[in-house]
XYZ file of C-alpha atoms in Angstrom:
130
model
C 41.598 48.869 163.809
C 45.286 47.907 163.288
C 45.949 45.019 161.141
C 49.132 42.960 159.857
C 49.701 42.151 156.047
C 52.747 40.139 155.238
C 54.750 41.905 151.831
C 57.434 41.945 150.432
C 60.013 45.304 148.711
C 58.637 44.785 145.440
C 54.450 44.327 146.808
C 54.948 47.620 148.703
C 57.026 49.662 145.162
C 53.734 48.058 143.444
C 52.017 49.592 146.244
C 53.502 53.361 145.948
C 53.404 53.355 142.840
C 49.699 52.119 141.917
C 48.454 53.099 145.970
C 45.725 51.082 146.508
C 45.796 47.268 147.460
C 43.107 44.810 146.273
C 44.151 41.639 149.148
C 41.703 39.451 150.528
C 43.422 38.737 154.259
C 44.536 40.414 157.050
C 46.393 39.568 160.775
C 43.681 41.750 162.694
C 42.436 41.130 166.522
C 39.520 39.043 165.896
C 37.528 38.487 168.717
C 39.306 34.840 168.512
C 42.655 35.886 168.993
C 41.365 38.543 171.785
C 39.118 36.115 174.146
C 42.349 32.803 174.093
C 44.485 35.709 174.291
C 43.428 37.536 177.708
C 46.407 38.412 179.876
C 47.461 40.002 176.842
C 46.946 43.782 175.838
C 45.992 45.286 173.079
C 49.832 46.210 172.540
C 50.831 42.606 173.035
C 48.195 40.981 170.516
C 48.717 43.563 167.586
C 53.013 43.225 168.458
C 52.396 39.234 168.848
C 50.276 39.529 164.489
C 52.980 41.634 163.315
C 55.185 38.474 164.221
C 53.276 36.077 162.013
C 52.429 38.528 159.587
C 56.492 38.231 159.096
C 57.620 35.059 159.296
C 54.600 34.750 156.629
C 56.630 37.270 154.990
C 59.969 35.750 155.216
C 57.865 33.154 153.232
C 57.672 35.569 150.628
C 60.857 36.896 150.044
C 63.342 35.061 146.744
C 65.584 36.537 144.780
C 63.555 39.444 142.799
C 61.231 40.330 145.756
C 63.090 42.152 147.527
C 63.090 42.847 151.650
C 60.376 40.809 153.207
C 58.683 43.621 154.549
C 55.151 43.932 157.031
C 52.650 46.751 156.039
C 49.921 47.462 159.200
C 47.571 49.670 158.369
C 44.638 51.131 160.863
C 41.204 50.311 158.778
C 37.501 51.132 160.156
C 36.372 47.807 161.588
C 33.374 47.882 159.325
C 35.487 47.516 155.621
C 35.821 43.504 157.183
C 34.150 40.685 157.211
C 34.038 37.275 158.037
C 36.666 36.685 161.627
C 39.280 33.832 161.262
C 41.426 32.681 164.850
C 44.099 35.195 163.645
C 43.045 37.429 159.885
C 39.880 38.971 159.170
C 38.535 38.919 155.241
C 38.755 42.986 154.110
C 35.468 43.652 152.548
C 37.010 46.601 150.459
C 40.622 47.951 148.861
C 43.433 48.865 151.226
C 44.528 52.340 150.063
C 48.347 54.529 150.825
C 45.655 56.648 153.221
C 45.403 54.028 155.706
C 48.788 53.067 155.605
C 50.415 53.682 159.091
C 53.584 51.509 159.192
C 56.626 49.411 157.277
C 58.474 46.899 158.789
C 61.464 46.320 157.475
C 61.830 42.078 158.717
C 65.340 40.924 159.034
C 66.998 37.867 159.317
C 64.323 36.630 161.854
C 60.757 37.282 162.394
C 60.879 39.246 165.200
C 63.795 41.428 164.068
C 61.388 44.842 162.587
C 62.393 48.126 162.505
C 59.972 50.871 161.937
C 59.955 52.979 159.489
C 56.860 55.814 159.069
C 54.924 54.824 155.228
C 56.600 58.847 153.714
C 60.370 57.563 153.834
C 59.505 54.235 151.869
C 59.734 56.799 148.231
C 63.814 57.092 149.585
C 63.526 53.907 150.430
C 61.891 51.636 148.361
C 64.935 50.991 145.539
C 66.941 50.385 148.770
C 65.211 47.358 149.943
C 64.694 46.226 146.878
C 68.394 45.466 146.724
C 68.058 42.823 150.197
């Protein structure tokens, strides 16, 4: 299941170094969300959740945080606990190997640029300056 997390470049830098991330919740295609959006296919649901995470990421940024980032993880359904309308509790720490994509958020939440996780090593310093 693809889930999304609002983040910042400094948090990504820490995740890159630690290779593990202990968080409480992620945006996820929950049964409630799917039921209330029956006209959306899987790709549209994932896109809308990434936009919600992007909005949160923009709110997390400050002068020290670097760029707003959205992290997309592929997780087993079993690692998710209680579901809300658009989020799920994460029962285990997320590890770097679960990371599928990094989205750099532009000035608006719908301005997302995709990067592969392996690109973070070379780009993190640049993202810290944004």
